[in-house]
Amino acid sequence: MATLKHQLLLGTFIHSKTPQELEYRHDTAVAVSSQGKIAGIQQAGGNVDEARDTLLKELGWDPSDVDVIACKEGQFFFPGFIDTHIHAPQYPNAGIFGKATLLDWLERYTFPLESSLKDLAKARRVYTACVRRTLAHGTTTASYYATIDVPATNLLADICLGLGQRAFVGRVCMDNPDICPDYYRDESAQQSLQATRETIEHVRAIDPAFDLVSPILTPRFAPSCSREAMLDLAALQKEMDLLVQTHISENKGEVELVKSLFPEADSYADVYDRHGLLTDKTVLAHAVHLSEAEADTIAARGSKVSHCPCSNSSLTSGVARVRWLWDKGIDVGLGTDVSGGYSASILSAARQAALVSRHLAMGDDERSKLTPEEALHLATRGGARCLGLQHRVGAFEVGMDWDAQLVGLGGVDEEGGQDDDGNVDVFGWEDWEERVAKWVYTGDDRNTKKVWVKGRLVHSRA
Amino acid sequence: MATLKHQLLLGTFIHSKTPQELEYRHDTAVAVSSQGKIAGIQQAGGNVDEARDTLLKELGWDPSDVDVIACKEGQFFFPGFIDTHIHAPQYPNAGIFGKATLLDWLERYTFPLESSLKDLAKARRVYTACVRRTLAHGTTTASYYATIDVPATNLLADICLGLGQRAFVGRVCMDNPDICPDYYRDESAQQSLQATRETIEHVRAIDPAFDLVSPILTPRFAPSCSREAMLDLAALQKEMDLLVQTHISENKGEVELVKSLFPEADSYADVYDRHGLLTDKTVLAHAVHLSEAEADTIAARGSKVSHCPCSNSSLTSGVARVRWLWDKGIDVGLGTDVSGGYSASILSAARQAALVSRHLAMGDDERSKLTPEEALHLATRGGARCLGLQHRVGAFEVGMDWDAQLVGLGGVDEEGGQDDDGNVDVFGWEDWEERVAKWVYTGDDRNTKKVWVKGRLVHSRA
């Protein structure tokens, strides 16, 4: 990776201040050090040149050593998106799920494709396409499930590092012969643990401080794991203080399956709790059908939830109750859940989060509706908290890394002509809140003009 | 409009055969006459050259007089989309609706914007942007609500004709002073009728046979209309045999409002029925909260339903039961319902139709789930039936008009690089059904490479 120069970003910066509120900073200068960290933020009464000069002086940076990137009129910087749940090997199946629900979908679509990625040429092709595509969507951090295969999982870590995406990469643990197919299964709990250790050591070899790429312990979901495998991973979690990711309570059939497989447990959450996997470093995907008691336990343990609305609609799973989880004090982020989810875009996930929250409200819970501001919080700071990165990414604060996207919305000229290929049409009279709403509901990757991770430009489009 | 040459389209043609089934015709030649009509279709055992030669000979066309357009590998022709419900003046509000539901949304967002389009410069700008954008999304036919203003409504008809979009253009009738704001209301039933007649005569003046652009009678919805205005429009409908469009049973509060305003009626549907507006030329938008009896009445009258899933989720209205409507024998099409709906794309509407049908299935009606094939049927043949165009557009059959789009999906090369700016990534092993599913769930206007209406190329992108 080439050494970076200091950078100075000029213009409008928007980020999540609270779950309900975005902060808009106009005519602002943000200094990013050659280490990719935000070194200073300066806003000087409506004058961006003054802000720039003040900041340069304050930092003692020589202007000739600084790259300057200025927003065009109407553009703004926004924190990079955080995808807290995505299956990279399933990327080629995005959009393909028929009328399936979770358990038949796994058997019919998912396990065959995942298994086939032991072919490393295929894995390279699929993983490269997936990482490039998610970067183009503004995803600066992704928490990936890979496959059970060690070399292919290691390759995913290499590709993330090479393309510059902040990533958690998890080798999937699945050793229960009653649930996992013969052709795609860890041989034993012991082999599962050993293979996982190998992927952790690979990541340590390529990124010793887990600075950009980190391992994450990944028991697929309770049904696919033996008790021993879960206990082993819990011990490893304590040993290495790593993050854990798994699925919980996505689908009613799955909840019943867990009940039958773990008759000793009080609930799905209790299965993980009994096996030491419900920690404050655990990210639980879906959490659609949780009981009050389960949510209380998850809150007490400090575990996090990855909300995957596209997937939950596609697979007819249900709707996670985000505000109810928030009320319990649980941190919530967004996941694309490719390919249960059809879209690799967290902007799409944010839009669908707002929409499915309205489907809850169609019942009787009017409060459940999420605003665009709340959906964007989930997409940035919420996700950062899920992954323990709340002090590094998800917002613009001094000391944080510059993980960001430059967003540009299209304008409509006086004759009704559109100046941008994307679908957002700004007529000019919209206030900033309305522009952001247009971005959330009608935007796509065409509006993400540039993407940086840790100060490095990792994607740009004309 | 310049005179067209004959055209010969070569490649793969996909259209809806039944609501459940797409027909795939590969290596096929379709001849389109200089009048924009499909003059012949020829498929010759896997050899497109032979198909072309046979067809030219059959038609006696001189090859030098024919423009030839061939699909690239993986591309296909698909019927143009039909938007059975869209409010052109609301286009600038796409994505802006806050937490509103129907009645407060009308007051806060919609009436002020619609009213402002009496400024013809503003109307030209908004309508041009709207028509260009919908064409880019592959919408070859749109049924538009304009505003109450005659000159602005006439302008919308002019713009559709000029840009080549097949359109129904309706001046909105709303004369009930108890519901419509003072600043945006027809003065009386009489004035409402007179103004409507003026817009019809304008369309007749610019397109005498209503060949491309037609008027459509547009009582906004029962609450906004006096009984007299509805009766007048019903008489006009009989006099001129025109289509009618209105809203029905979108939102529970609206249903209650109708009950209180029309105590003499048995139901919302009965209000229209009593006033002669429930005809086999009537398109009813939404139809979310219909009773069995109402649906039976609608079916008996042969009226149609425009399903608007994006809007129904955005405004927390509910979910229309498409399969239940189909079971009753009611024709159903798709509407974007901009700007209750946030997207001007019928492809998005098709996707959301499939997704919200799964939200119904989350209750108990597993049968309610719609497939991509069914959603595409709604988007094409279903919409054509709603608008009485089933013999002209919505499919590829000899004698129909060539209203079509050329669709191209992106490919992933051996290194994982993407060859297209859109989000659809085809790896090469997908069958045609899977490619179509990817298009429905991950595609957008970037996949619509060319659009024709009545043989005229009205949109293309590189």
mmCIF file with all atom_site columns, C-alpha atoms in Angstrom, chain B residues 5-176:
data_model
loop_
_atom_site.group_PDB
_atom_site.id
_atom_site.type_symbol
_atom_site.label_atom_id
_atom_site.label_alt_id
_atom_site.label_comp_id
_atom_site.label_asym_id
_atom_site.label_entity_id
_atom_site.label_seq_id
_atom_site.pdbx_PDB_ins_code
_atom_site.Cartn_x
_atom_site.Cartn_y
_atom_site.Cartn_z
_atom_site.occupancy
_atom_site.B_iso_or_equiv
_atom_site.pdbx_formal_charge
_atom_site.auth_seq_id
_atom_site.auth_comp_id
_atom_site.auth_asym_id
_atom_site.auth_atom_id
_atom_site.pdbx_PDB_model_num
ATOM 1   C CA . LYS B 1 5   ? -37.998 2.335   -41.262 1.00 0.00 ? 5   LYS B CA 1
ATOM 2   C CA . HIS B 1 6   ? -39.001 -1.249  -40.834 1.00 0.00 ? 6   HIS B CA 1
ATOM 3   C CA . GLN B 1 7   ? -37.033 -2.864  -38.033 1.00 0.00 ? 7   GLN B CA 1
ATOM 4   C CA . LEU B 1 8   ? -35.811 -6.353  -37.390 1.00 0.00 ? 8   LEU B CA 1
ATOM 5   C CA . LEU B 1 9   ? -34.977 -7.335  -33.823 1.00 0.00 ? 9   LEU B CA 1
ATOM 6   C CA . LEU B 1 10  ? -32.817 -10.403 -33.336 1.00 0.00 ? 10  LEU B CA 1
ATOM 7   C CA . GLY B 1 11  ? -32.028 -12.416 -30.236 1.00 0.00 ? 11  GLY B CA 1
ATOM 8   C CA . THR B 1 12  ? -33.843 -13.549 -27.104 1.00 0.00 ? 12  THR B CA 1
ATOM 9   C CA . PHE B 1 13  ? -37.399 -12.415 -26.426 1.00 0.00 ? 13  PHE B CA 1
ATOM 10  C CA . ILE B 1 14  ? -38.966 -12.985 -23.036 1.00 0.00 ? 14  ILE B CA 1
ATOM 11  C CA . HIS B 1 15  ? -42.540 -12.146 -22.143 1.00 0.00 ? 15  HIS B CA 1
ATOM 12  C CA . SER B 1 16  ? -45.309 -13.229 -19.866 1.00 0.00 ? 16  SER B CA 1
ATOM 13  C CA . LYS B 1 17  ? -47.215 -16.201 -21.213 1.00 0.00 ? 17  LYS B CA 1
ATOM 14  C CA . THR B 1 18  ? -49.498 -16.754 -18.228 1.00 0.00 ? 18  THR B CA 1
ATOM 15  C CA . PRO B 1 19  ? -49.488 -15.043 -14.842 1.00 0.00 ? 19  PRO B CA 1
ATOM 16  C CA . GLN B 1 20  ? -47.233 -17.851 -13.617 1.00 0.00 ? 20  GLN B CA 1
ATOM 17  C CA . GLU B 1 21  ? -45.027 -18.422 -16.606 1.00 0.00 ? 21  GLU B CA 1
ATOM 18  C CA . LEU B 1 22  ? -42.603 -16.523 -18.797 1.00 0.00 ? 22  LEU B CA 1
ATOM 19  C CA . GLU B 1 23  ? -42.011 -17.612 -22.350 1.00 0.00 ? 23  GLU B CA 1
ATOM 20  C CA . TYR B 1 24  ? -38.385 -17.610 -23.519 1.00 0.00 ? 24  TYR B CA 1
ATOM 21  C CA . ARG B 1 25  ? -37.797 -17.415 -27.240 1.00 0.00 ? 25  ARG B CA 1
ATOM 22  C CA . HIS B 1 26  ? -34.144 -17.623 -28.218 1.00 0.00 ? 26  HIS B CA 1
ATOM 23  C CA . ASP B 1 27  ? -32.556 -17.140 -31.638 1.00 0.00 ? 27  ASP B CA 1
ATOM 24  C CA . THR B 1 28  ? -35.670 -15.402 -32.749 1.00 0.00 ? 28  THR B CA 1
ATOM 25  C CA . ALA B 1 29  ? -36.376 -12.631 -35.225 1.00 0.00 ? 29  ALA B CA 1
ATOM 26  C CA . VAL B 1 30  ? -39.153 -10.107 -34.714 1.00 0.00 ? 30  VAL B CA 1
ATOM 27  C CA . ALA B 1 31  ? -40.187 -7.792  -37.512 1.00 0.00 ? 31  ALA B CA 1
ATOM 28  C CA . VAL B 1 32  ? -41.556 -4.384  -36.638 1.00 0.00 ? 32  VAL B CA 1
ATOM 29  C CA . SER B 1 33  ? -43.217 -2.408  -39.394 1.00 0.00 ? 33  SER B CA 1
ATOM 30  C CA . SER B 1 34  ? -42.658 1.258   -40.056 1.00 0.00 ? 34  SER B CA 1
ATOM 31  C CA . GLN B 1 35  ? -46.003 1.739   -38.293 1.00 0.00 ? 35  GLN B CA 1
ATOM 32  C CA . GLY B 1 36  ? -44.473 0.364   -35.089 1.00 0.00 ? 36  GLY B CA 1
ATOM 33  C CA . LYS B 1 37  ? -46.403 -2.890  -35.175 1.00 0.00 ? 37  LYS B CA 1
ATOM 34  C CA . ILE B 1 38  ? -45.080 -6.420  -34.811 1.00 0.00 ? 38  ILE B CA 1
ATOM 35  C CA . ALA B 1 39  ? -45.433 -7.774  -38.332 1.00 0.00 ? 39  ALA B CA 1
ATOM 36  C CA . GLY B 1 40  ? -43.950 -11.195 -37.810 1.00 0.00 ? 40  GLY B CA 1
ATOM 37  C CA . ILE B 1 41  ? -42.129 -13.439 -35.359 1.00 0.00 ? 41  ILE B CA 1
ATOM 38  C CA . GLN B 1 42  ? -39.858 -16.224 -36.546 1.00 0.00 ? 42  GLN B CA 1
ATOM 39  C CA . GLN B 1 43  ? -37.909 -18.767 -34.564 1.00 0.00 ? 43  GLN B CA 1
ATOM 40  C CA . ALA B 1 44  ? -35.869 -21.207 -36.612 1.00 0.00 ? 44  ALA B CA 1
ATOM 41  C CA . GLY B 1 45  ? -34.305 -24.060 -34.642 1.00 0.00 ? 45  GLY B CA 1
ATOM 42  C CA . GLY B 1 46  ? -31.411 -22.315 -32.947 1.00 0.00 ? 46  GLY B CA 1
ATOM 43  C CA . ASN B 1 47  ? -30.350 -20.244 -35.962 1.00 0.00 ? 47  ASN B CA 1
ATOM 44  C CA . VAL B 1 48  ? -31.116 -16.560 -35.807 1.00 0.00 ? 48  VAL B CA 1
ATOM 45  C CA . ASP B 1 49  ? -29.780 -15.894 -39.304 1.00 0.00 ? 49  ASP B CA 1
ATOM 46  C CA . GLU B 1 50  ? -32.172 -18.396 -40.749 1.00 0.00 ? 50  GLU B CA 1
ATOM 47  C CA . ALA B 1 51  ? -34.999 -16.893 -38.700 1.00 0.00 ? 51  ALA B CA 1
ATOM 48  C CA . ARG B 1 52  ? -34.143 -13.449 -40.048 1.00 0.00 ? 52  ARG B CA 1
ATOM 49  C CA . ASP B 1 53  ? -33.982 -14.587 -43.682 1.00 0.00 ? 53  ASP B CA 1
ATOM 50  C CA . THR B 1 54  ? -37.214 -16.561 -43.441 1.00 0.00 ? 54  THR B CA 1
ATOM 51  C CA . LEU B 1 55  ? -39.019 -13.627 -41.897 1.00 0.00 ? 55  LEU B CA 1
ATOM 52  C CA . LEU B 1 56  ? -37.785 -11.087 -44.451 1.00 0.00 ? 56  LEU B CA 1
ATOM 53  C CA . LYS B 1 57  ? -38.838 -13.367 -47.264 1.00 0.00 ? 57  LYS B CA 1
ATOM 54  C CA . GLU B 1 58  ? -42.216 -14.012 -45.692 1.00 0.00 ? 58  GLU B CA 1
ATOM 55  C CA . LEU B 1 59  ? -42.880 -10.298 -45.347 1.00 0.00 ? 59  LEU B CA 1
ATOM 56  C CA . GLY B 1 60  ? -41.338 -9.430  -48.698 1.00 0.00 ? 60  GLY B CA 1
ATOM 57  C CA . TRP B 1 61  ? -39.179 -6.733  -47.077 1.00 0.00 ? 61  TRP B CA 1
ATOM 58  C CA . ASP B 1 62  ? -36.082 -5.521  -48.844 1.00 0.00 ? 62  ASP B CA 1
ATOM 59  C CA . PRO B 1 63  ? -33.163 -6.057  -46.383 1.00 0.00 ? 63  PRO B CA 1
ATOM 60  C CA . SER B 1 64  ? -31.687 -2.675  -47.330 1.00 0.00 ? 64  SER B CA 1
ATOM 61  C CA . ASP B 1 65  ? -34.849 -0.965  -46.091 1.00 0.00 ? 65  ASP B CA 1
ATOM 62  C CA . VAL B 1 66  ? -34.693 -2.573  -42.678 1.00 0.00 ? 66  VAL B CA 1
ATOM 63  C CA . ASP B 1 67  ? -32.878 -1.465  -39.526 1.00 0.00 ? 67  ASP B CA 1
ATOM 64  C CA . VAL B 1 68  ? -31.466 -4.479  -37.701 1.00 0.00 ? 68  VAL B CA 1
ATOM 65  C CA . ILE B 1 69  ? -31.006 -4.489  -33.918 1.00 0.00 ? 69  ILE B CA 1
ATOM 66  C CA . ALA B 1 70  ? -29.396 -7.584  -32.444 1.00 0.00 ? 70  ALA B CA 1
ATOM 67  C CA . CYS B 1 71  ? -29.091 -8.500  -28.759 1.00 0.00 ? 71  CYS B CA 1
ATOM 68  C CA . LYS B 1 72  ? -25.625 -8.910  -27.430 1.00 0.00 ? 72  LYS B CA 1
ATOM 69  C CA . GLU B 1 73  ? -24.851 -12.178 -25.668 1.00 0.00 ? 73  GLU B CA 1
ATOM 70  C CA . GLY B 1 74  ? -26.987 -12.434 -22.541 1.00 0.00 ? 74  GLY B CA 1
ATOM 71  C CA . GLN B 1 75  ? -29.253 -9.520  -23.455 1.00 0.00 ? 75  GLN B CA 1
ATOM 72  C CA . PHE B 1 76  ? -32.949 -9.942  -24.064 1.00 0.00 ? 76  PHE B CA 1
ATOM 73  C CA . PHE B 1 77  ? -35.977 -8.029  -25.224 1.00 0.00 ? 77  PHE B CA 1
ATOM 74  C CA . PHE B 1 78  ? -38.798 -7.635  -22.746 1.00 0.00 ? 78  PHE B CA 1
ATOM 75  C CA . PRO B 1 79  ? -42.138 -5.833  -23.083 1.00 0.00 ? 79  PRO B CA 1
ATOM 76  C CA . GLY B 1 80  ? -42.093 -2.255  -21.852 1.00 0.00 ? 80  GLY B CA 1
ATOM 77  C CA . PHE B 1 81  ? -43.419 -1.738  -18.351 1.00 0.00 ? 81  PHE B CA 1
ATOM 78  C CA . ILE B 1 82  ? -46.875 -0.352  -17.698 1.00 0.00 ? 82  ILE B CA 1
ATOM 79  C CA . ASP B 1 83  ? -47.362 2.003   -14.793 1.00 0.00 ? 83  ASP B CA 1
ATOM 80  C CA . THR B 1 84  ? -51.072 1.962   -14.018 1.00 0.00 ? 84  THR B CA 1
ATOM 81  C CA . HIS B 1 85  ? -50.914 4.644   -11.326 1.00 0.00 ? 85  HIS B CA 1
ATOM 82  C CA . ILE B 1 86  ? -48.535 7.594   -11.119 1.00 0.00 ? 86  ILE B CA 1
ATOM 83  C CA . HIS B 1 87  ? -48.956 11.219  -10.062 1.00 0.00 ? 87  HIS B CA 1
ATOM 84  C CA . ALA B 1 88  ? -46.636 13.165  -12.348 1.00 0.00 ? 88  ALA B CA 1
ATOM 85  C CA . PRO B 1 89  ? -46.863 16.470  -10.395 1.00 0.00 ? 89  PRO B CA 1
ATOM 86  C CA . GLN B 1 90  ? -45.733 14.727  -7.226  1.00 0.00 ? 90  GLN B CA 1
ATOM 87  C CA . TYR B 1 91  ? -42.508 13.516  -8.832  1.00 0.00 ? 91  TYR B CA 1
ATOM 88  C CA . PRO B 1 92  ? -40.295 16.031  -6.983  1.00 0.00 ? 92  PRO B CA 1
ATOM 89  C CA . ASN B 1 93  ? -41.539 14.578  -3.678  1.00 0.00 ? 93  ASN B CA 1
ATOM 90  C CA . ALA B 1 94  ? -40.390 11.030  -4.451  1.00 0.00 ? 94  ALA B CA 1
ATOM 91  C CA . GLY B 1 95  ? -38.780 9.808   -1.241  1.00 0.00 ? 95  GLY B CA 1
ATOM 92  C CA . ILE B 1 96  ? -40.261 12.547  0.925   1.00 0.00 ? 96  ILE B CA 1
ATOM 93  C CA . PHE B 1 97  ? -43.098 11.419  3.172   1.00 0.00 ? 97  PHE B CA 1
ATOM 94  C CA . GLY B 1 98  ? -41.805 11.407  6.724   1.00 0.00 ? 98  GLY B CA 1
ATOM 95  C CA . LYS B 1 99  ? -43.915 9.326   9.068   1.00 0.00 ? 99  LYS B CA 1
ATOM 96  C CA . ALA B 1 100 ? -47.148 10.464  7.437   1.00 0.00 ? 100 ALA B CA 1
ATOM 97  C CA . THR B 1 101 ? -50.100 8.336   6.473   1.00 0.00 ? 101 THR B CA 1
ATOM 98  C CA . LEU B 1 102 ? -52.467 9.113   3.610   1.00 0.00 ? 102 LEU B CA 1
ATOM 99  C CA . LEU B 1 103 ? -54.612 11.983  4.834   1.00 0.00 ? 103 LEU B CA 1
ATOM 100 C CA . ASP B 1 104 ? -51.933 14.040  6.599   1.00 0.00 ? 104 ASP B CA 1
ATOM 101 C CA . TRP B 1 105 ? -49.521 13.304  3.750   1.00 0.00 ? 105 TRP B CA 1
ATOM 102 C CA . LEU B 1 106 ? -51.979 14.813  1.262   1.00 0.00 ? 106 LEU B CA 1
ATOM 103 C CA . GLU B 1 107 ? -52.272 17.972  3.284   1.00 0.00 ? 107 GLU B CA 1
ATOM 104 C CA . ARG B 1 108 ? -48.650 18.384  4.200   1.00 0.00 ? 108 ARG B CA 1
ATOM 105 C CA . TYR B 1 109 ? -46.720 17.253  1.149   1.00 0.00 ? 109 TYR B CA 1
ATOM 106 C CA . THR B 1 110 ? -49.003 16.711  -1.778  1.00 0.00 ? 110 THR B CA 1
ATOM 107 C CA . PHE B 1 111 ? -51.586 19.455  -2.200  1.00 0.00 ? 111 PHE B CA 1
ATOM 108 C CA . PRO B 1 112 ? -49.050 22.300  -1.842  1.00 0.00 ? 112 PRO B CA 1
ATOM 109 C CA . LEU B 1 113 ? -46.780 20.821  -4.528  1.00 0.00 ? 113 LEU B CA 1
ATOM 110 C CA . GLU B 1 114 ? -49.607 19.948  -6.921  1.00 0.00 ? 114 GLU B CA 1
ATOM 111 C CA . SER B 1 115 ? -51.103 23.379  -6.541  1.00 0.00 ? 115 SER B CA 1
ATOM 112 C CA . SER B 1 116 ? -47.783 25.044  -7.351  1.00 0.00 ? 116 SER B CA 1
ATOM 113 C CA . LEU B 1 117 ? -47.729 23.466  -10.802 1.00 0.00 ? 117 LEU B CA 1
ATOM 114 C CA . LYS B 1 118 ? -50.143 26.035  -12.148 1.00 0.00 ? 118 LYS B CA 1
ATOM 115 C CA . ASP B 1 119 ? -46.828 27.755  -12.812 1.00 0.00 ? 119 ASP B CA 1
ATOM 116 C CA . LEU B 1 120 ? -46.296 26.324  -16.284 1.00 0.00 ? 120 LEU B CA 1
ATOM 117 C CA . ALA B 1 121 ? -42.528 26.728  -16.251 1.00 0.00 ? 121 ALA B CA 1
ATOM 118 C CA . LYS B 1 122 ? -42.426 24.644  -13.094 1.00 0.00 ? 122 LYS B CA 1
ATOM 119 C CA . ALA B 1 123 ? -44.889 22.149  -14.545 1.00 0.00 ? 123 ALA B CA 1
ATOM 120 C CA . ARG B 1 124 ? -42.765 21.767  -17.678 1.00 0.00 ? 124 ARG B CA 1
ATOM 121 C CA . ARG B 1 125 ? -39.675 21.131  -15.587 1.00 0.00 ? 125 ARG B CA 1
ATOM 122 C CA . VAL B 1 126 ? -41.354 18.611  -13.296 1.00 0.00 ? 126 VAL B CA 1
ATOM 123 C CA . TYR B 1 127 ? -43.260 16.760  -16.003 1.00 0.00 ? 127 TYR B CA 1
ATOM 124 C CA . THR B 1 128 ? -40.262 16.564  -18.317 1.00 0.00 ? 128 THR B CA 1
ATOM 125 C CA . ALA B 1 129 ? -38.108 15.123  -15.550 1.00 0.00 ? 129 ALA B CA 1
ATOM 126 C CA . CYS B 1 130 ? -40.836 12.646  -14.630 1.00 0.00 ? 130 CYS B CA 1
ATOM 127 C CA . VAL B 1 131 ? -41.481 11.398  -18.154 1.00 0.00 ? 131 VAL B CA 1
ATOM 128 C CA . ARG B 1 132 ? -37.779 11.136  -18.987 1.00 0.00 ? 132 ARG B CA 1
ATOM 129 C CA . ARG B 1 133 ? -37.122 9.249   -15.786 1.00 0.00 ? 133 ARG B CA 1
ATOM 130 C CA . THR B 1 134 ? -39.970 6.789   -16.213 1.00 0.00 ? 134 THR B CA 1
ATOM 131 C CA . LEU B 1 135 ? -38.941 6.145   -19.825 1.00 0.00 ? 135 LEU B CA 1
ATOM 132 C CA . ALA B 1 136 ? -35.427 5.398   -18.570 1.00 0.00 ? 136 ALA B CA 1
ATOM 133 C CA . HIS B 1 137 ? -36.957 2.842   -16.195 1.00 0.00 ? 137 HIS B CA 1
ATOM 134 C CA . GLY B 1 138 ? -38.590 1.117   -19.165 1.00 0.00 ? 138 GLY B CA 1
ATOM 135 C CA . THR B 1 139 ? -42.093 2.495   -18.614 1.00 0.00 ? 139 THR B CA 1
ATOM 136 C CA . THR B 1 140 ? -43.605 2.583   -22.078 1.00 0.00 ? 140 THR B CA 1
ATOM 137 C CA . THR B 1 141 ? -47.147 3.253   -20.871 1.00 0.00 ? 141 THR B CA 1
ATOM 138 C CA . ALA B 1 142 ? -48.113 5.374   -17.877 1.00 0.00 ? 142 ALA B CA 1
ATOM 139 C CA . SER B 1 143 ? -51.472 6.330   -16.493 1.00 0.00 ? 143 SER B CA 1
ATOM 140 C CA . TYR B 1 144 ? -50.935 9.777   -15.044 1.00 0.00 ? 144 TYR B CA 1
ATOM 141 C CA . TYR B 1 145 ? -52.835 11.881  -12.587 1.00 0.00 ? 145 TYR B CA 1
ATOM 142 C CA . ALA B 1 146 ? -51.982 15.502  -13.379 1.00 0.00 ? 146 ALA B CA 1
ATOM 143 C CA . THR B 1 147 ? -53.411 18.374  -11.286 1.00 0.00 ? 147 THR B CA 1
ATOM 144 C CA . ILE B 1 148 ? -56.677 20.320  -11.357 1.00 0.00 ? 148 ILE B CA 1
ATOM 145 C CA . ASP B 1 149 ? -55.078 22.886  -13.650 1.00 0.00 ? 149 ASP B CA 1
ATOM 146 C CA . VAL B 1 150 ? -56.094 22.683  -17.319 1.00 0.00 ? 150 VAL B CA 1
ATOM 147 C CA . PRO B 1 151 ? -53.058 24.262  -19.025 1.00 0.00 ? 151 PRO B CA 1
ATOM 148 C CA . ALA B 1 152 ? -50.614 22.236  -16.895 1.00 0.00 ? 152 ALA B CA 1
ATOM 149 C CA . THR B 1 153 ? -52.538 19.033  -17.587 1.00 0.00 ? 153 THR B CA 1
ATOM 150 C CA . ASN B 1 154 ? -52.490 19.792  -21.297 1.00 0.00 ? 154 ASN B CA 1
ATOM 151 C CA . LEU B 1 155 ? -48.768 20.401  -21.053 1.00 0.00 ? 155 LEU B CA 1
ATOM 152 C CA . LEU B 1 156 ? -48.252 16.952  -19.540 1.00 0.00 ? 156 LEU B CA 1
ATOM 153 C CA . ALA B 1 157 ? -50.066 15.437  -22.528 1.00 0.00 ? 157 ALA B CA 1
ATOM 154 C CA . ASP B 1 158 ? -47.840 17.467  -24.888 1.00 0.00 ? 158 ASP B CA 1
ATOM 155 C CA . ILE B 1 159 ? -44.699 16.282  -23.115 1.00 0.00 ? 159 ILE B CA 1
ATOM 156 C CA . CYS B 1 160 ? -45.719 12.608  -23.214 1.00 0.00 ? 160 CYS B CA 1
ATOM 157 C CA . LEU B 1 161 ? -46.450 12.898  -26.920 1.00 0.00 ? 161 LEU B CA 1
ATOM 158 C CA . GLY B 1 162 ? -43.213 14.757  -27.574 1.00 0.00 ? 162 GLY B CA 1
ATOM 159 C CA . LEU B 1 163 ? -41.033 12.327  -25.651 1.00 0.00 ? 163 LEU B CA 1
ATOM 160 C CA . GLY B 1 164 ? -42.923 9.391   -27.130 1.00 0.00 ? 164 GLY B CA 1
ATOM 161 C CA . GLN B 1 165 ? -44.399 7.786   -24.033 1.00 0.00 ? 165 GLN B CA 1
ATOM 162 C CA . ARG B 1 166 ? -47.780 6.095   -24.348 1.00 0.00 ? 166 ARG B CA 1
ATOM 163 C CA . ALA B 1 167 ? -49.858 7.796   -21.699 1.00 0.00 ? 167 ALA B CA 1
ATOM 164 C CA . PHE B 1 168 ? -53.226 8.374   -20.189 1.00 0.00 ? 168 PHE B CA 1
ATOM 165 C CA . VAL B 1 169 ? -53.421 11.874  -18.804 1.00 0.00 ? 169 VAL B CA 1
ATOM 166 C CA . GLY B 1 170 ? -56.082 12.783  -16.301 1.00 0.00 ? 170 GLY B CA 1
ATOM 167 C CA . ARG B 1 171 ? -57.041 16.177  -14.966 1.00 0.00 ? 171 ARG B CA 1
ATOM 168 C CA . VAL B 1 172 ? -57.749 15.585  -11.282 1.00 0.00 ? 172 VAL B CA 1
ATOM 169 C CA . CYS B 1 173 ? -61.334 16.298  -10.219 1.00 0.00 ? 173 CYS B CA 1
ATOM 170 C CA . MET B 1 174 ? -61.741 17.445  -6.641  1.00 0.00 ? 174 MET B CA 1
ATOM 171 C CA . ASP B 1 175 ? -64.559 19.796  -5.755  1.00 0.00 ? 175 ASP B CA 1
ATOM 172 C CA . ASN B 1 176 ? -65.586 18.869  -2.204  1.00 0.00 ? 176 ASN B CA 1
#
